[in-house]
Amino acid sequence: MHFDWIDRAALARSAGAGLSRRGFLKTAGAATGGLVLGFALPGAHRFAQAADAKLHAPNAFLRIAPDNTVTVIVNRLEFGQGVHTSLPMLIAEELDADWSQMRGELAPAGDAYKDPAFGIQITGGSGSIARGFTQYREIGARARAMLIAAAAEQWKVTPSQCTTSKGMVLGPNGQKATYGALADAAMKQPMPAAVVLKEPKQFRYIGKPMRRIDARAKSSGRQQFGIDFKPENALTVVVARPPVFGAKVTKFDAAAARAVKGVVDVLEVDLDRGARGVAVFATGYWPAKQGREALQAEWDSSAVEKVSSAQQLETYRKLAKAPGGAVARQADVSKLGTAAHKISAVYEFPYLAHAPMEPLNCVVDLKDDACVIWAGTQFQTVDQQVAAGLLGLKPEQVTINTMMAGGGFGRRAVPASDWIGDAVRIARAWRSAGKRGPVKVVWSREDDIRGGYYRPSYVHRADIGIDANGQIAAWDHKIVGQSIMAGTLFEPMMVKNGVDGTTIEGMGEPYAVPMNLSVEGVKQNVPVLWWRSVGSTHTAYVMETLIDEAAHVAKVDPVAYRKKLMGEKHARHRAALDLAVAKSGYGTKKLPKGHAPGAAVHESFGSVVAYVVEASVVDGAPRLHRAVAGVHC
């Protein structure tokens, strides 16, 4: 079952037909001069109100400096996936820039940097390129047209007589001028009403392997990540958090913590989900950590639910077997009882922490009427609103500087803004205590793992009836687990009739099977969140292993069985599977004794991936020898 996370109608309006000239604006150049372009997006999205249907004030997306460097403002978080290179590639392609002159810069929180499909500034949904493809290319094309117009005016020729190559405009009589030399003059040119984008066969950068803009800095240790950033006079803060979500501290030894060299102060603070903890302020991370260990904190968890993994699993198993639940998909399962063959299976999935390489961290500098935040966040708009609400400020009074991050997998995009909110609460407590100056809140690796917002635990129960001809005659399936979207801004579009779309995405399709699918949503005192491919992190494994089981019962080759269940539909799935099969030698390659092939295909966030693997069992454990992927983007 496929669910769309994005508003494709809004995406088509904002990108598919290209932006109008009104959507592109020249912005004030830097003190050093140059060409500075931005674009503004209409507020047509799922979260927009009628009054929002206007153009936001522009922010710079492109700067061409006199030294010929081209800086692209990246409206996403770079945390390893490569947008710091791929989005500049789009502009460089249409600009005809010299790749060695390209630079990237992460955008702060701002209306102009909002995702056109979500209506908020976000890095998520596996759509940074898809949703920025036209916008960034048009910025490059318009800048190129203005540079050509400036050169043509200086050389007293027509723009059609000029061409561009590697950061230079070339004239009909051998004239040459770098983009940097023309930047100031180009800034005075009118914005072109329309531009023609390149055809794919003309691409020099798009689709080609390119040197990553941030590769040298990262590989040499010079790249500054959020955890490296510390303003002058900032104190480092480590927090003692309750062992149960929402619990409150009742007692702690502040004197023992203050006795640690480097500890400046200890304060009781409000935390996410109504909890109360203790913040240790110090001159560095190590004294703050040592001070926390000296606290000997005691906690009151009497008012909150204490979740037991064993009890939860037992409850989930019972619910999975019981009738009922919210109906996600209906089908006749009356043939289950009379089916020639039956497959019954239970799948159990644990909570999963995101565990990015860089633990969570956030710097907050709180003033009387403003707040400045430095954080590697995927969720700038939401974080800005939450921070403003906690401080009694307007969102525009909160500045969020986006920092390079070391991984995230969804943990840096929290609807509750737990880690940003906690840092703001701590800065507020610091200021309320009569103190001034920025604070840097750092989570340890252990804090990160224990801190919550996990991929939910799930239990799947499947009963499948297969007839004498090997066909799936009935499939009754139930999923038990917490809803990720309930209580968030995404609930109105993602939770329908009690079914969270993220729980069931990937179920059923691409196979034509009579599946009766229900969901039992459970509330637990464990905060949950999307994790990597969200629903597909459990549904892909369930679907593909069950299809394999059915093929085994039917005594049919698993690839042929899959293709038969797809029918003539799902051409992309068939193409990806055929590619993996062809490149792997599946069915034709002789395998070593004890080795066997396996196949699977699944769609997630618009991409279809098929795998053919070669595996064996060694000492009772599976061993993977080879994997070949077929990908249809």
XYZ file of C-alpha atoms in Angstrom:
633
model
C 0.000 0.000 0.000
C 1.506 3.301 -1.112
C 1.001 6.579 0.731
C 2.163 9.975 -0.501
C 3.853 12.140 2.093
C 3.841 15.206 -0.136
C 1.286 17.438 -1.795
C 2.000 16.668 -5.432
C -0.507 19.248 -6.673
C 1.365 21.993 -4.825
C 4.641 20.602 -6.089
C 3.384 20.729 -9.666
C 2.189 24.299 -9.190
C 5.485 25.474 -7.742
C 7.946 23.480 -9.809
C 6.430 21.530 -12.647
C 5.594 24.503 -14.830
C 8.534 26.591 -13.633
C 8.381 29.697 -11.513
C 7.124 32.966 -12.909
C 9.401 35.976 -13.120
C 7.681 37.381 -10.026
C 9.001 34.373 -8.139
C 12.610 35.346 -8.869
C 14.040 38.456 -7.338
C 17.352 40.226 -7.205
C 18.367 40.796 -3.615
C 20.700 43.277 -2.089
C 24.279 42.401 -2.952
C 26.909 41.803 -0.350
C 29.269 44.587 0.625
C 31.762 43.212 -1.870
C 29.257 43.492 -4.717
C 28.269 40.789 -7.173
C 25.115 39.184 -8.489
C 22.701 37.915 -5.859
C 19.512 36.104 -6.840
C 16.723 34.577 -4.811
C 13.309 33.143 -5.413
C 10.116 33.161 -3.417
C 7.508 30.427 -3.301
C 3.722 30.789 -3.192
C 2.119 29.458 -0.038
C 0.154 26.732 -1.818
C 0.618 23.607 0.239
C -1.191 21.310 2.609
C -0.518 23.454 5.656
C -1.252 26.818 4.011
C -4.133 29.036 4.999
C -5.921 31.178 2.436
C -4.096 34.250 3.688
C -0.763 32.540 3.017
C -1.227 32.526 -0.754
C 1.341 35.235 -1.350
C 4.993 35.503 -2.234
C 7.342 35.481 0.704
C 10.172 37.970 0.942
C 13.132 36.672 -1.028
C 16.343 35.276 0.371
C 19.499 34.801 -1.614
C 19.902 31.416 -3.293
C 22.840 32.332 -5.493
C 25.786 34.679 -5.070
C 28.371 35.346 -7.755
C 31.296 37.237 -6.282
C 33.846 39.407 -8.114
C 36.464 36.671 -7.568
C 34.306 34.379 -9.766
C 33.227 32.074 -6.951
C 29.607 30.972 -7.088
C 27.942 30.273 -3.750
C 24.697 28.316 -3.729
C 22.468 28.535 -0.669
C 21.293 25.011 0.124
C 17.802 25.011 1.617
C 18.225 21.549 3.151
C 20.332 20.084 5.921
C 23.521 18.418 4.754
C 24.091 15.397 6.968
C 25.844 13.011 4.657
C 23.323 12.549 1.851
C 25.093 15.002 -0.472
C 22.750 17.979 -0.998
C 25.670 20.333 -0.350
C 26.913 19.131 -3.733
C 23.828 17.976 -5.640
C 21.818 21.204 -5.321
C 24.780 23.369 -6.421
C 25.151 20.955 -9.361
C 21.687 21.967 -10.576
C 22.582 25.652 -10.611
C 26.048 25.012 -12.038
C 24.507 23.035 -14.896
C 22.275 25.827 -16.144
C 24.726 28.579 -15.226
C 27.571 26.944 -17.179
C 29.757 27.536 -14.156
C 33.244 26.214 -13.560
C 32.781 23.435 -11.000
C 36.020 24.360 -9.242
C 34.465 27.748 -8.432
C 31.280 26.339 -6.868
C 30.623 26.687 -3.150
C 27.768 25.629 -0.884
C 26.244 27.313 2.152
C 23.451 25.978 4.362
C 20.381 28.201 4.526
C 19.123 29.578 7.832
C 15.467 29.296 8.781
C 13.452 31.404 6.351
C 10.167 31.407 4.473
C 11.844 31.401 1.065
C 13.603 28.154 1.928
C 10.431 26.190 2.633
C 9.740 22.967 0.777
C 7.015 23.695 -1.811
C 5.237 20.409 -1.139
C 5.271 20.495 2.666
C 5.068 24.247 3.167
C 7.739 24.101 5.864
C 11.515 24.108 5.762
C 12.379 20.448 6.022
C 14.885 17.872 4.920
C 12.893 14.671 4.616
C 10.705 12.519 2.464
C 13.644 11.630 0.197
C 12.759 14.545 -2.048
C 15.450 17.226 -1.881
C 16.410 16.815 -5.535
C 12.952 15.998 -6.867
C 11.454 19.093 -5.267
C 14.394 21.393 -5.972
C 15.196 20.221 -9.488
C 13.340 22.895 -11.452
C 13.760 25.717 -8.946
C 17.529 25.501 -8.677
C 18.011 24.999 -12.397
C 15.905 28.068 -13.176
C 17.968 30.177 -10.783
C 21.086 29.144 -12.705
C 19.490 29.756 -16.087
C 18.253 33.222 -15.138
C 21.612 34.224 -13.713
C 23.307 33.051 -16.910
C 20.903 35.110 -19.026
C 21.605 38.231 -16.953
C 25.367 37.720 -17.216
C 25.081 37.352 -20.989
C 22.943 40.496 -21.178
C 25.536 42.445 -19.181
C 28.375 41.269 -21.424
C 26.425 41.978 -24.610
C 25.702 45.502 -23.407
C 29.388 46.148 -22.708
C 30.521 44.686 -26.028
C 27.667 46.311 -27.980
C 26.492 43.021 -29.451
C 23.254 41.087 -29.102
C 22.856 38.460 -26.377
C 22.247 35.828 -29.042
C 25.808 36.385 -30.278
C 27.261 35.396 -26.902
C 27.850 31.992 -25.379
C 29.057 30.741 -22.015
C 31.554 28.156 -20.845
C 33.067 27.291 -17.462
C 32.270 30.536 -15.710
C 32.915 32.862 -18.634
C 30.859 34.721 -21.233
C 32.338 34.505 -24.726
C 31.670 37.167 -27.357
C 31.487 36.901 -31.172
C 34.839 38.637 -31.712
C 36.931 36.736 -29.211
C 35.809 38.748 -26.189
C 35.947 36.996 -22.822
C 34.741 37.992 -19.387
C 34.464 36.003 -16.188
C 31.177 35.834 -14.352
C 32.849 37.587 -11.438
C 33.882 40.528 -13.606
C 30.332 40.819 -14.951
C 28.494 40.220 -11.685
C 27.946 43.866 -10.702
C 26.739 44.788 -14.188
C 24.506 41.711 -14.325
C 22.847 42.813 -11.109
C 21.554 45.881 -12.984
C 19.981 43.811 -15.752
C 16.241 43.079 -15.742
C 15.148 39.628 -14.675
C 14.388 37.559 -17.798
C 10.710 36.742 -18.199
C 11.407 33.152 -19.198
C 14.334 30.831 -19.725
C 14.787 27.588 -21.612
C 16.390 24.825 -19.585
C 18.857 22.360 -21.047
C 17.824 19.041 -22.502
C 19.281 16.015 -20.687
C 21.620 15.283 -23.601
C 23.264 18.671 -22.969
C 24.053 18.001 -19.302
C 27.678 18.414 -18.252
C 27.195 17.926 -14.523
C 23.783 16.392 -13.835
C 23.996 12.625 -13.875
C 27.787 12.672 -13.907
C 30.136 11.721 -11.048
C 31.302 14.970 -9.457
C 33.772 15.822 -6.724
C 31.810 16.636 -3.584
C 32.140 20.246 -2.515
C 32.551 19.260 1.134
C 34.747 16.186 0.577
C 38.128 17.784 1.232
C 37.032 19.606 4.378
C 35.389 16.494 5.803
C 38.181 14.089 4.933
C 40.817 16.421 6.392
C 38.924 17.168 9.605
C 38.472 20.858 8.793
C 34.704 20.736 8.326
C 32.883 22.355 11.233
C 29.871 20.397 12.427
C 27.327 21.547 14.958
C 29.110 19.723 17.754
C 32.328 21.618 16.916
C 30.728 25.052 17.157
C 31.040 27.013 20.377
C 30.689 30.802 20.497
C 33.027 32.850 22.626
C 32.078 32.792 26.321
C 29.609 29.935 25.773
C 29.173 27.329 28.489
C 28.710 23.644 27.744
C 25.645 22.008 29.278
C 25.037 18.332 29.987
C 21.616 17.311 31.281
C 20.606 14.631 33.768
C 17.409 13.261 32.235
C 14.880 11.015 33.986
C 15.114 7.237 33.500
C 11.403 7.160 32.573
C 9.952 9.536 29.979
C 8.110 12.399 31.659
C 9.418 11.717 35.179
C 10.649 14.516 37.443
C 13.750 14.978 39.546
C 13.097 15.074 43.297
C 16.567 15.303 44.773
C 20.137 15.933 43.613
C 23.478 16.963 45.097
C 24.204 20.322 43.468
C 27.129 20.982 45.817
C 28.913 17.808 44.717
C 28.499 18.774 41.080
C 29.694 22.342 41.674
C 32.771 20.944 43.401
C 33.970 19.504 40.079
C 36.605 21.769 38.558
C 35.139 23.597 35.573
C 31.495 23.359 36.678
C 29.973 26.842 36.821
C 26.434 26.149 38.002
C 23.679 23.553 38.383
C 20.001 24.272 37.710
C 16.790 22.282 37.773
C 15.133 22.651 34.350
C 11.970 21.801 32.433
C 12.373 19.193 29.706
C 10.429 17.605 26.867
C 7.179 15.715 27.607
C 6.648 17.493 30.930
C 9.797 16.089 32.518
C 12.068 17.863 34.988
C 15.814 17.315 34.985
C 19.087 18.889 36.040
C 21.380 20.961 33.806
C 25.081 21.163 34.619
C 26.803 24.254 33.174
C 30.565 24.030 32.730
C 33.530 25.367 30.807
C 33.688 22.213 28.687
C 32.039 18.880 28.006
C 34.184 16.748 30.325
C 33.636 18.792 33.512
C 29.922 19.025 32.673
C 29.742 15.245 32.310
C 31.710 14.687 35.525
C 29.465 17.149 37.317
C 26.386 15.276 36.153
C 27.791 12.007 37.474
C 28.256 13.645 40.882
C 24.597 14.700 41.149
C 23.258 11.390 42.528
C 19.819 12.406 41.255
C 16.617 10.749 42.450
C 13.408 10.659 40.433
C 9.631 10.524 40.790
C 8.009 8.448 38.058
C 4.754 7.733 39.891
C 2.661 9.871 37.526
C 3.885 8.343 34.254
C 3.521 4.963 32.593
C 6.481 2.612 32.893
C 6.745 0.502 29.773
C 8.094 -3.033 30.083
C 9.463 -4.535 26.871
C 8.362 -8.033 27.867
C 4.844 -6.952 28.844
C 4.516 -4.827 25.734
C 5.489 -7.720 23.474
C 3.017 -10.028 25.199
C 0.250 -7.437 24.769
C 1.119 -6.833 21.131
C 1.056 -10.566 20.393
C -2.402 -10.907 21.923
C -3.722 -7.886 20.026
C -2.272 -9.216 16.776
C -4.199 -12.474 17.169
C -7.440 -10.811 18.246
C -10.066 -9.617 15.768
C -10.701 -5.915 15.297
C -8.537 -2.888 14.719
C -8.825 -0.046 12.237
C -9.392 -1.325 8.713
C -6.763 -0.235 6.216
C -7.692 -2.566 3.375
C -10.616 -4.944 2.985
C -10.699 -8.302 1.237
C -12.655 -11.551 1.438
C -10.744 -13.996 3.630
C -13.440 -16.674 3.778
C -11.248 -19.051 1.758
C -8.611 -19.192 4.496
C -10.295 -22.125 6.208
C -10.571 -24.255 3.069
C -7.248 -23.362 1.438
C -5.066 -26.292 0.364
C -2.052 -24.743 2.072
C -1.716 -22.200 4.834
C 1.093 -19.927 5.956
C 0.916 -18.429 9.434
C 3.615 -16.063 10.605
C 4.307 -13.545 13.348
C 6.975 -10.866 12.945
C 8.329 -8.889 15.887
C 10.244 -5.642 15.428
C 11.917 -3.773 18.317
C 12.228 -0.056 18.956
C 15.146 1.377 16.994
C 17.240 4.406 17.934
C 18.608 6.587 15.150
C 22.148 6.683 16.583
C 23.710 9.164 14.129
C 27.487 9.485 14.240
C 27.182 12.994 15.679
C 25.068 13.050 18.860
C 22.485 15.799 19.254
C 23.715 19.268 20.162
C 22.369 22.805 20.079
C 23.722 26.269 20.883
C 21.280 28.940 22.101
C 22.064 32.613 22.672
C 19.038 34.211 24.328
C 18.644 37.986 24.425
C 15.863 40.201 25.800
C 13.947 40.322 22.526
C 15.657 37.766 20.292
C 17.096 34.278 20.232
C 19.841 32.870 18.028
C 20.169 29.097 17.608
C 22.893 27.052 15.938
C 21.873 23.462 15.205
C 22.071 20.761 12.562
C 18.309 20.532 12.164
C 16.097 18.976 9.505
C 13.062 20.928 10.706
C 13.877 24.649 10.776
C 10.324 26.001 10.507
C 8.900 23.817 13.269
C 11.913 24.337 15.526
C 11.663 28.092 15.034
C 7.974 28.079 15.965
C 8.496 25.887 19.030
C 11.387 28.035 20.257
C 9.349 31.199 19.761
C 6.410 29.706 21.660
C 8.580 28.708 24.612
C 10.101 32.181 24.812
C 7.021 34.289 24.111
C 8.635 35.651 20.947
C 7.507 35.891 17.352
C 9.059 33.318 14.983
C 10.893 36.076 13.131
C 12.647 36.967 16.407
C 14.228 33.510 16.451
C 17.192 33.001 14.126
C 18.206 29.431 13.352
C 21.601 28.939 11.748
C 21.735 25.525 10.100
C 24.939 23.661 10.920
C 26.495 20.744 9.070
C 25.406 17.526 10.782
C 26.906 14.075 11.127
C 23.906 11.940 10.246
C 20.340 12.049 11.451
C 18.079 9.482 9.738
C 15.040 11.497 10.832
C 16.103 12.175 14.442
C 16.794 15.837 13.661
C 13.215 16.364 12.414
C 10.978 16.043 15.459
C 7.460 17.556 15.431
C 7.808 18.176 19.186
C 11.271 19.740 18.654
C 12.422 17.936 21.787
C 16.152 18.585 21.589
C 15.852 22.145 20.295
C 13.094 22.843 22.806
C 15.165 21.480 25.680
C 18.110 23.697 24.737
C 15.792 26.712 24.650
C 14.275 25.780 28.025
C 17.771 25.526 29.487
C 18.775 28.914 28.049
C 15.568 30.366 29.501
C 16.363 28.921 32.937
C 19.915 30.272 32.710
C 18.635 33.743 31.936
C 15.961 33.532 34.644
C 18.768 32.814 37.103
C 20.229 36.197 36.203
C 22.952 34.795 33.955
C 23.877 35.862 30.436
C 25.674 34.367 27.470
C 25.191 31.472 25.044
C 24.818 27.868 26.183
C 25.793 24.763 24.232
C 23.724 21.696 25.117
C 25.460 18.424 24.218
C 24.003 14.923 24.348
C 26.328 12.002 25.003
C 26.062 8.846 22.921
C 24.253 7.226 25.848
C 21.865 10.194 26.100
C 21.149 9.840 22.395
C 20.270 6.139 22.647
C 18.173 6.533 25.806
C 16.607 9.829 24.801
C 13.666 8.460 22.887
C 11.928 9.224 19.610
C 12.508 5.739 18.295
C 11.174 3.848 15.320
C 8.165 2.134 16.939
C 8.161 -1.519 17.883
C 5.684 -3.538 15.819
C 4.148 -6.972 15.702
C 2.781 -8.328 12.412
C 0.474 -11.345 12.255
C -0.181 -12.906 8.855
C -2.426 -15.802 7.827
C -2.266 -16.695 4.144
C -4.287 -19.308 2.295
C -2.877 -20.801 -0.915
C -5.024 -22.893 -3.239
C -4.097 -26.110 -5.021
C -2.814 -24.120 -8.014
C -0.362 -22.151 -5.900
C -2.407 -18.963 -6.001
C -2.912 -16.785 -2.918
C -6.613 -17.210 -2.168
C -6.799 -15.111 1.020
C -4.458 -13.018 3.149
C -5.451 -11.755 6.592
C -2.905 -9.383 8.119
C -2.770 -7.268 11.259
C -0.141 -4.795 12.472
C 0.126 -3.662 16.093
C 2.178 -0.638 17.105
C 2.283 3.052 17.940
C 1.342 5.772 15.489
C 4.164 8.078 14.441
C 1.883 10.772 13.049
C -0.816 10.983 15.728
C -0.633 14.298 17.549
C 1.671 15.940 14.990
C 1.039 18.513 12.269
C 1.058 15.626 9.768
C -1.878 13.801 11.380
C -4.653 15.392 9.253
C -3.150 14.129 6.015
C -1.476 10.925 7.186
C -3.939 9.362 9.644
C -7.184 8.258 7.997
C -9.950 6.352 9.798
C -7.554 5.522 12.604
C -4.852 4.177 10.285
C -1.455 5.856 10.273
C -0.224 5.737 6.684
C 3.365 5.281 7.817
C 2.442 2.046 9.589
C 1.164 0.347 6.449
C 3.185 1.919 3.644
C 4.713 -0.847 1.566
C 2.012 -3.400 2.415
C 0.387 -5.265 -0.474
C 1.780 -3.510 -3.499
C 3.059 -4.278 -6.064
C 1.313 -7.620 -5.728
C -2.305 -8.304 -6.640
C -3.220 -10.254 -3.520
C -6.561 -10.391 -1.648
C -5.208 -8.806 1.534
C -7.400 -7.886 4.472
C -5.255 -5.439 6.442
C -6.005 -3.940 9.858
C -4.032 -1.860 12.339
C -4.205 -1.761 16.125
C -2.831 1.587 17.243
C -1.374 1.456 20.738
C -0.454 4.365 22.995
C 2.686 3.970 25.087
C 4.880 6.276 27.140
C 7.673 5.926 24.614
C 8.161 8.785 22.117
C 8.310 7.539 18.530
C 9.440 9.011 15.248
C 10.156 8.204 11.622
C 13.409 6.303 11.124
C 15.132 6.085 7.748
C 12.561 4.665 5.273
C 9.822 4.820 7.950
C 7.142 2.152 7.332
C 9.268 0.274 4.844
C 11.776 -0.506 7.612
C 9.427 -3.306 8.658
C 6.857 -3.778 5.885
C 9.413 -4.491 3.140
C 10.877 -7.420 5.071
C 7.446 -8.764 5.957
C 6.081 -8.566 2.417
C 9.084 -9.980 0.608
C 9.690 -12.899 2.968
C 6.009 -13.845 2.879
C 5.974 -13.720 -0.917
C 9.014 -16.006 -0.836
C 7.170 -18.380 1.500
C 4.188 -18.417 -0.849
C 6.418 -19.119 -3.860
C 8.031 -21.992 -1.961
C 4.639 -23.513 -1.131
C 3.532 -23.069 -4.751
C 6.805 -24.654 -5.965
C 7.355 -21.714 -8.330
C 10.562 -19.766 -8.911
C 10.350 -16.714 -6.577
C 11.177 -14.200 -9.325
C 8.596 -15.694 -11.684
C 6.069 -15.811 -8.830
C 6.579 -12.124 -8.088
C 6.206 -11.108 -11.711
C 3.033 -13.135 -12.050
C 1.527 -11.417 -8.997
C 2.441 -8.017 -10.447
C 0.596 -8.754 -13.672
C 0.985 -6.113 -16.351
C 1.014 -3.294 -13.835
C 3.981 -1.881 -11.936
C 6.344 -1.551 -14.880
C 8.995 0.103 -12.710
C 9.060 -2.820 -10.273
C 9.354 -5.270 -13.152
C 12.137 -3.230 -14.745
C 14.153 -3.024 -11.515
C 13.702 -6.737 -10.863
C 14.600 -7.676 -14.446
C 17.735 -5.531 -14.247
C 18.916 -7.134 -11.000
C 18.195 -10.594 -12.391
C 20.058 -9.909 -15.638
C 23.127 -8.382 -13.991
C 23.375 -11.067 -11.302
C 23.092 -14.090 -13.556
C 20.103 -15.328 -11.563
C 18.918 -18.669 -12.909
C 21.845 -19.030 -15.299
C 24.937 -18.705 -13.122
C 26.153 -21.897 -11.438
C 26.576 -21.295 -7.716
C 29.016 -23.041 -5.353
C 27.698 -25.928 -3.302
C 25.623 -24.692 -0.376
C 24.971 -21.294 -1.957
C 21.503 -20.174 -3.023
C 20.007 -17.097 -4.701
C 17.344 -14.825 -3.271
C 15.343 -11.940 -4.699
C 13.246 -9.045 -3.417
C 11.741 -5.824 -4.777
C 10.213 -2.874 -2.941
C 9.234 0.750 -3.482
C 9.942 3.458 -0.938
C 9.563 7.224 -1.389
C 9.278 6.990 -5.148
C 12.296 4.753 -5.772
C 12.002 1.065 -6.617
C 14.893 -1.182 -5.626
C 15.287 -4.863 -6.433
C 17.998 -7.096 -5.031
C 19.310 -10.465 -6.070
C 21.640 -11.982 -3.514
C 23.811 -15.046 -3.184
C 23.873 -16.465 0.335
C 24.684 -19.542 2.365
C 24.280 -20.782 5.922
C 27.503 -21.129 7.909
C 27.400 -22.531 11.454
C 23.673 -21.925 11.578
C 23.894 -18.273 10.550
C 23.226 -16.729 7.129
C 26.208 -15.376 5.228
C 25.858 -12.956 2.329
C 28.349 -13.476 -0.499
C 27.081 -11.169 -3.225
C 24.314 -8.620 -3.763
C 23.227 -7.037 -7.038
C 20.752 -4.147 -7.039
C 18.466 -2.905 -9.775
C 17.236 0.631 -9.090
C 14.455 2.584 -10.789
C 14.449 6.166 -9.460
